[in-house]
Amino acid sequence: TVTSVDDAPYDDTWKVIHGTVSMPLFVDSMAVGASLVRDAEGVVTQRGEGTFPFIAVVPNAVRDATGPVGTLLYGHGFFGGFDELTGGSARGLANGTGRTLVAAEWWGMATPDAVAVGAALISAPSQVMQFADRVPQGMANFIVLSDAIERVFPTLPAFQRADSTAFVDADASSYLGISQGTILGVCMVGMNPYVEKAGMEVGGSAFTAMMFRAIPFKDFLGFLEMSLPDPLDQQKYVALMQRGFDRIDPNTYARYLKKEPLPASPSRKVLL
């Protein structure tokens, strides 16, 4: 569903499209802090359906092209949001590639989740990894978004020219992730049967190895220091977190990109 279209909001942008996509829901609510729904055997199971928002940035290069052109699925940075797409860097990328950039938010590691993680680090360190339950839902959202790009977007008037022909082609095979978009992007692309080519920028793997070495974690380490002032305790605590991170860590999923693609998935071309 398209909810709004902003025409020519920037000199280099034809339109910015906002909307929602229906998805299978695997968490017990749509809210921050939600938990995965599990059956009696502990297997994650679907709990109805929900919706998530998306944004599409259509550059002037697409306006000036003839026929349908490709899309580029985009993964935003560390605890950020898909509004990154409206920044000058992303808009330049859209025009440079001649593609429509499309994104969802990384549920579990988007801006709204950062507040909950920071609060837990200060007052309830044992509960910090609860945020990771929402991340697999975020992965599912991206997969559903890929399907929507291929099957639904070309049929929507917002993605069509004045003559009712689509300016996006039915192809969601390309992904670009930056920072967290690489970290979680490796996991998502490894599970996403639609993506065949992925560009990964300034990422890393093993969350607990990155934590004391990457600037984006600085604020969270500051919160941690409030509850665990001893540097050795901080190191112990972070080391113990890795088991919780393993289920959303690129180290777990990297082999699915090329070496061991999952059923019905391609061996991807990856630019790191």
GROMACS .gro file of C-alpha atoms in nm:
model
  272
    1THR     CA    1   0.000   0.000   0.000
    2VAL     CA    2   0.134   0.344  -0.096
    3THR     CA    3   0.063   0.601   0.177
    4SER     CA    4   0.227   0.914   0.032
    5VAL     CA    5   0.424   1.042  -0.265
    6ASP     CA    6   0.647   1.350  -0.244
    7ASP     CA    7   0.710   1.493  -0.590
    8ALA     CA    8   1.050   1.657  -0.655
    9PRO     CA    9   1.141   1.699  -0.286
   10TYR     CA   10   1.508   1.756  -0.385
   11ASP     CA   11   1.675   1.888  -0.698
   12ASP     CA   12   1.814   1.542  -0.781
   13THR     CA   13   1.505   1.340  -0.688
   14TRP     CA   14   1.196   1.272  -0.899
   15LYS     CA   15   0.985   1.140  -0.610
   16VAL     CA   16   0.998   0.981  -0.265
   17ILE     CA   17   0.739   0.711  -0.205
   18HIS     CA   18   0.626   0.592   0.138
   19GLY     CA   19   0.410   0.288   0.199
   20THR     CA   20   0.352  -0.032   0.391
   21VAL     CA   21   0.389  -0.401   0.315
   22SER     CA   22   0.200  -0.690   0.479
   23MET     CA   23   0.421  -0.959   0.628
   24PRO     CA   24   0.397  -1.283   0.827
   25LEU     CA   25   0.446  -1.198   1.194
   26PHE     CA   26   0.685  -1.411   1.400
   27VAL     CA   27   0.694  -1.192   1.713
   28ASP     CA   28   0.428  -1.145   1.977
   29SER     CA   29   0.369  -0.776   1.904
   30MET     CA   30   0.466  -0.500   1.664
   31ALA     CA   31   0.635  -0.306   1.945
   32VAL     CA   32   0.996  -0.260   2.049
   33GLY     CA   33   1.098  -0.540   2.286
   34ALA     CA   34   0.876  -0.802   2.123
   35SER     CA   35   0.962  -1.170   2.164
   36LEU     CA   36   0.970  -1.443   1.902
   37VAL     CA   37   0.666  -1.670   1.913
   38ARG     CA   38   0.758  -2.034   1.972
   39ASP     CA   39   0.561  -2.358   1.980
   40ALA     CA   40   0.578  -2.625   2.252
   41GLU     CA   41   0.904  -2.757   2.106
   42GLY     CA   42   1.062  -2.411   2.100
   43VAL     CA   43   1.042  -2.371   1.722
   44VAL     CA   44   0.966  -2.021   1.597
   45THR     CA   45   0.617  -2.008   1.449
   46GLN     CA   46   0.401  -1.753   1.271
   47ARG     CA   47   0.150  -1.546   1.468
   48GLY     CA   48  -0.080  -1.390   1.214
   49GLU     CA   49   0.022  -1.097   0.998
   50GLY     CA   50   0.129  -0.737   1.039
   51THR     CA   51   0.262  -0.448   0.833
   52PHE     CA   52   0.591  -0.263   0.814
   53PRO     CA   53   0.678   0.066   0.640
   54PHE     CA   54   0.904   0.108   0.340
   55ILE     CA   55   1.052   0.404   0.156
   56ALA     CA   56   1.153   0.432  -0.210
   57VAL     CA   57   1.371   0.714  -0.345
   58VAL     CA   58   1.334   0.761  -0.720
   59PRO     CA   59   1.614   0.972  -0.873
   60ASN     CA   60   1.593   1.202  -1.172
   61ALA     CA   61   1.801   0.945  -1.360
   62VAL     CA   62   1.503   0.708  -1.347
   63ARG     CA   63   1.266   0.985  -1.457
   64ASP     CA   64   1.485   1.050  -1.759
   65ALA     CA   65   1.533   0.684  -1.852
   66THR     CA   66   1.325   0.494  -2.103
   67GLY     CA   67   1.147   0.179  -1.997
   68PRO     CA   68   1.168   0.009  -1.658
   69VAL     CA   69   1.497   0.022  -1.465
   70GLY     CA   70   1.635  -0.168  -1.170
   71THR     CA   71   1.589  -0.122  -0.798
   72LEU     CA   72   1.851  -0.135  -0.526
   73LEU     CA   73   1.753  -0.277  -0.189
   74TYR     CA   74   1.925  -0.068   0.079
   75GLY     CA   75   2.024  -0.151   0.437
   76HIS     CA   76   2.066   0.144   0.675
   77GLY     CA   77   2.338   0.203   0.934
   78PHE     CA   78   2.384   0.139   1.305
   79PHE     CA   79   2.054   0.177   1.495
   80GLY     CA   80   1.945   0.423   1.227
   81GLY     CA   81   1.646   0.436   0.996
   82PHE     CA   82   1.546   0.423   0.634
   83ASP     CA   83   1.535   0.803   0.624
   84GLU     CA   84   1.904   0.765   0.534
   85LEU     CA   85   1.777   0.723   0.179
   86THR     CA   86   1.677   1.089   0.163
   87GLY     CA   87   2.028   1.205   0.255
   88GLY     CA   88   2.256   1.351  -0.009
   89SER     CA   89   2.490   1.052  -0.020
   90ALA     CA   90   2.214   0.800  -0.088
   91ARG     CA   91   2.045   1.029  -0.341
   92GLY     CA   92   2.373   1.064  -0.524
   93LEU     CA   93   2.406   0.688  -0.525
   94ALA     CA   94   2.057   0.652  -0.670
   95ASN     CA   95   2.136   0.890  -0.955
   96GLY     CA   96   2.480   0.742  -1.012
   97THR     CA   97   2.344   0.391  -1.048
   98GLY     CA   98   2.024   0.500  -1.221
   99ARG     CA   99   1.819   0.290  -0.980
  100THR     CA  100   1.531   0.336  -0.739
  101LEU     CA  101   1.654   0.281  -0.381
  102VAL     CA  102   1.411   0.085  -0.161
  103ALA     CA  103   1.444   0.015   0.209
  104ALA     CA  104   1.278  -0.115   0.521
  105GLU     CA  105   1.406  -0.060   0.874
  106TRP     CA  106   1.610  -0.318   1.059
  107TRP     CA  107   1.358  -0.416   1.323
  108GLY     CA  108   1.543  -0.479   1.648
  109MET     CA  109   1.832  -0.252   1.550
  110ALA     CA  110   1.660   0.067   1.433
  111THR     CA  111   1.639   0.403   1.610
  112PRO     CA  112   1.335   0.312   1.828
  113ASP     CA  113   1.516   0.003   1.958
  114ALA     CA  114   1.825   0.200   2.062
  115VAL     CA  115   1.639   0.364   2.352
  116ALA     CA  116   1.536   0.026   2.494
  117VAL     CA  117   1.887  -0.117   2.459
  118GLY     CA  118   2.042   0.184   2.631
  119ALA     CA  119   1.793   0.164   2.918
  120ALA     CA  120   1.859  -0.206   2.965
  121LEU     CA  121   2.236  -0.154   2.974
  122ILE     CA  122   2.190   0.093   3.260
  123SER     CA  123   1.925  -0.082   3.469
  124ALA     CA  124   1.890  -0.444   3.353
  125PRO     CA  125   2.207  -0.571   3.183
  126SER     CA  126   2.083  -0.930   3.191
  127GLN     CA  127   1.792  -0.833   2.962
  128VAL     CA  128   1.989  -0.646   2.696
  129MET     CA  129   1.981  -0.923   2.434
  130GLN     CA  130   1.600  -0.915   2.424
  131PHE     CA  131   1.632  -0.676   2.129
  132ALA     CA  132   1.775  -0.961   1.920
  133ASP     CA  133   1.435  -1.135   1.912
  134ARG     CA  134   1.304  -0.862   1.679
  135VAL     CA  135   1.595  -0.883   1.435
  136PRO     CA  136   1.481  -1.207   1.262
  137GLN     CA  137   1.147  -1.038   1.199
  138GLY     CA  138   1.340  -0.757   1.033
  139MET     CA  139   1.508  -1.016   0.809
  140ALA     CA  140   1.167  -1.159   0.716
  141ASN     CA  141   1.046  -0.807   0.637
  142PHE     CA  142   1.328  -0.755   0.388
  143ILE     CA  143   1.252  -1.086   0.216
  144VAL     CA  144   0.883  -0.993   0.186
  145LEU     CA  145   0.983  -0.647   0.060
  146SER     CA  146   1.192  -0.815  -0.212
  147ASP     CA  147   0.888  -1.015  -0.319
  148ALA     CA  148   0.674  -0.701  -0.321
  149ILE     CA  149   0.927  -0.519  -0.541
  150GLU     CA  150   0.906  -0.797  -0.799
  151ARG     CA  151   0.533  -0.876  -0.793
  152VAL     CA  152   0.352  -0.566  -0.668
  153PHE     CA  153   0.551  -0.245  -0.718
  154PRO     CA  154   0.524  -0.245  -1.100
  155THR     CA  155   0.143  -0.261  -1.069
  156LEU     CA  156   0.111   0.045  -0.842
  157PRO     CA  157   0.042   0.385  -1.003
  158ALA     CA  158   0.307   0.547  -0.780
  159PHE     CA  159   0.570   0.333  -0.956
  160GLN     CA  160   0.439   0.407  -1.305
  161ARG     CA  161   0.494   0.682  -1.560
  162ALA     CA  162   0.219   0.903  -1.701
  163ASP     CA  163   0.145   0.641  -1.967
  164SER     CA  164   0.079   0.378  -1.693
  165THR     CA  165   0.396   0.180  -1.770
  166ALA     CA  166   0.613   0.080  -1.475
  167PHE     CA  167   0.945   0.259  -1.426
  168VAL     CA  168   1.070  -0.020  -1.195
  169ASP     CA  169   1.137  -0.363  -1.335
  170ALA     CA  170   1.034  -0.685  -1.159
  171ASP     CA  171   1.382  -0.744  -1.020
  172ALA     CA  172   1.491  -0.730  -0.655
  173SER     CA  173   1.823  -0.903  -0.711
  174SER     CA  174   2.058  -0.623  -0.595
  175TYR     CA  175   2.137  -0.511  -0.239
  176LEU     CA  176   2.362  -0.248  -0.084
  177GLY     CA  177   2.437  -0.242   0.288
  178ILE     CA  178   2.638   0.020   0.475
  179SER     CA  179   2.777  -0.033   0.827
  180GLN     CA  180   2.498  -0.219   1.007
  181GLY     CA  181   2.351  -0.271   0.662
  182THR     CA  182   2.653  -0.494   0.598
  183ILE     CA  183   2.655  -0.665   0.938
  184LEU     CA  184   2.287  -0.760   0.926
  185GLY     CA  185   2.288  -0.756   0.547
  186VAL     CA  186   2.513  -1.062   0.533
  187CYS     CA  187   2.255  -1.249   0.743
  188MET     CA  188   1.960  -1.123   0.541
  189VAL     CA  189   2.113  -1.180   0.198
  190GLY     CA  190   2.214  -1.531   0.302
  191MET     CA  191   1.847  -1.607   0.364
  192ASN     CA  192   1.690  -1.396   0.087
  193PRO     CA  193   1.635  -1.607  -0.226
  194TYR     CA  194   1.571  -1.295  -0.438
  195VAL     CA  195   1.911  -1.128  -0.391
  196GLU     CA  196   2.184  -1.231  -0.633
  197LYS     CA  197   2.430  -0.941  -0.602
  198ALA     CA  198   2.533  -0.758  -0.286
  199GLY     CA  199   2.760  -0.465  -0.214
  200MET     CA  200   2.877  -0.450   0.148
  201GLU     CA  201   3.046  -0.137   0.286
  202VAL     CA  202   3.231  -0.069   0.615
  203GLY     CA  203   3.092  -0.371   0.798
  204GLY     CA  204   3.239  -0.643   1.015
  205SER     CA  205   3.156  -0.959   1.198
  206ALA     CA  206   3.152  -1.100   1.550
  207PHE     CA  207   2.958  -0.833   1.737
  208THR     CA  208   3.158  -0.869   2.057
  209ALA     CA  209   3.488  -0.834   1.869
  210MET     CA  210   3.360  -0.515   1.706
  211MET     CA  211   3.211  -0.365   2.019
  212PHE     CA  212   3.530  -0.219   2.170
  213ARG     CA  213   3.674  -0.134   1.827
  214ALA     CA  214   3.395   0.044   1.637
  215ILE     CA  215   3.290   0.404   1.699
  216PRO     CA  216   2.912   0.339   1.662
  217PHE     CA  217   2.919   0.131   1.982
  218LYS     CA  218   3.068   0.419   2.186
  219ASP     CA  219   2.738   0.544   2.331
  220PHE     CA  220   2.629   0.194   2.431
  221LEU     CA  221   2.961   0.132   2.605
  222GLY     CA  222   2.900   0.455   2.794
  223PHE     CA  223   2.567   0.318   2.920
  224LEU     CA  224   2.737  -0.009   3.012
  225GLU     CA  225   2.995   0.177   3.217
  226MET     CA  226   2.716   0.319   3.431
  227SER     CA  227   2.615  -0.029   3.548
  228LEU     CA  228   2.958  -0.198   3.525
  229PRO     CA  229   3.230   0.061   3.594
  230ASP     CA  230   3.513  -0.195   3.613
  231PRO     CA  231   3.673  -0.237   3.264
  232LEU     CA  232   3.739  -0.606   3.329
  233ASP     CA  233   3.372  -0.662   3.417
  234GLN     CA  234   3.280  -0.487   3.093
  235GLN     CA  235   3.504  -0.722   2.894
  236LYS     CA  236   3.357  -1.028   3.066
  237TYR     CA  237   3.003  -0.907   3.010
  238VAL     CA  238   3.055  -0.836   2.641
  239ALA     CA  239   3.226  -1.172   2.587
  240LEU     CA  240   2.926  -1.349   2.742
  241MET     CA  241   2.691  -1.166   2.504
  242GLN     CA  242   2.830  -1.336   2.193
  243ARG     CA  243   2.614  -1.644   2.231
  244GLY     CA  244   2.309  -1.419   2.214
  245PHE     CA  245   2.454  -1.239   1.913
  246ASP     CA  246   2.534  -1.559   1.723
  247ARG     CA  247   2.182  -1.588   1.583
  248ILE     CA  248   2.210  -1.244   1.418
  249ASP     CA  249   2.585  -1.241   1.349
  250PRO     CA  250   2.731  -1.249   0.998
  251ASN     CA  251   2.975  -1.519   1.112
  252THR     CA  252   2.675  -1.751   1.139
  253TYR     CA  253   2.530  -1.675   0.796
  254ALA     CA  254   2.828  -1.591   0.573
  255ARG     CA  255   2.856  -1.943   0.436
  256TYR     CA  256   2.508  -1.914   0.286
  257LEU     CA  257   2.615  -1.631   0.055
  258LYS     CA  258   2.830  -1.842  -0.178
  259LYS     CA  259   2.966  -2.167  -0.035
  260GLU     CA  260   2.644  -2.324   0.090
  261PRO     CA  261   2.345  -2.137  -0.057
  262LEU     CA  262   2.015  -2.238   0.096
  263PRO     CA  263   1.756  -2.425  -0.117
  264ALA     CA  264   1.613  -2.218  -0.404
  265SER     CA  265   1.882  -1.953  -0.349
  266PRO     CA  266   2.166  -1.850  -0.581
  267SER     CA  267   2.537  -1.834  -0.512
  268ARG     CA  268   2.571  -1.459  -0.476
  269LYS     CA  269   2.819  -1.216  -0.624
  270VAL     CA  270   2.948  -1.011  -0.331
  271LEU     CA  271   3.156  -0.692  -0.334
  272LEU     CA  272   3.299  -0.633   0.013
   0.00000   0.00000   0.00000
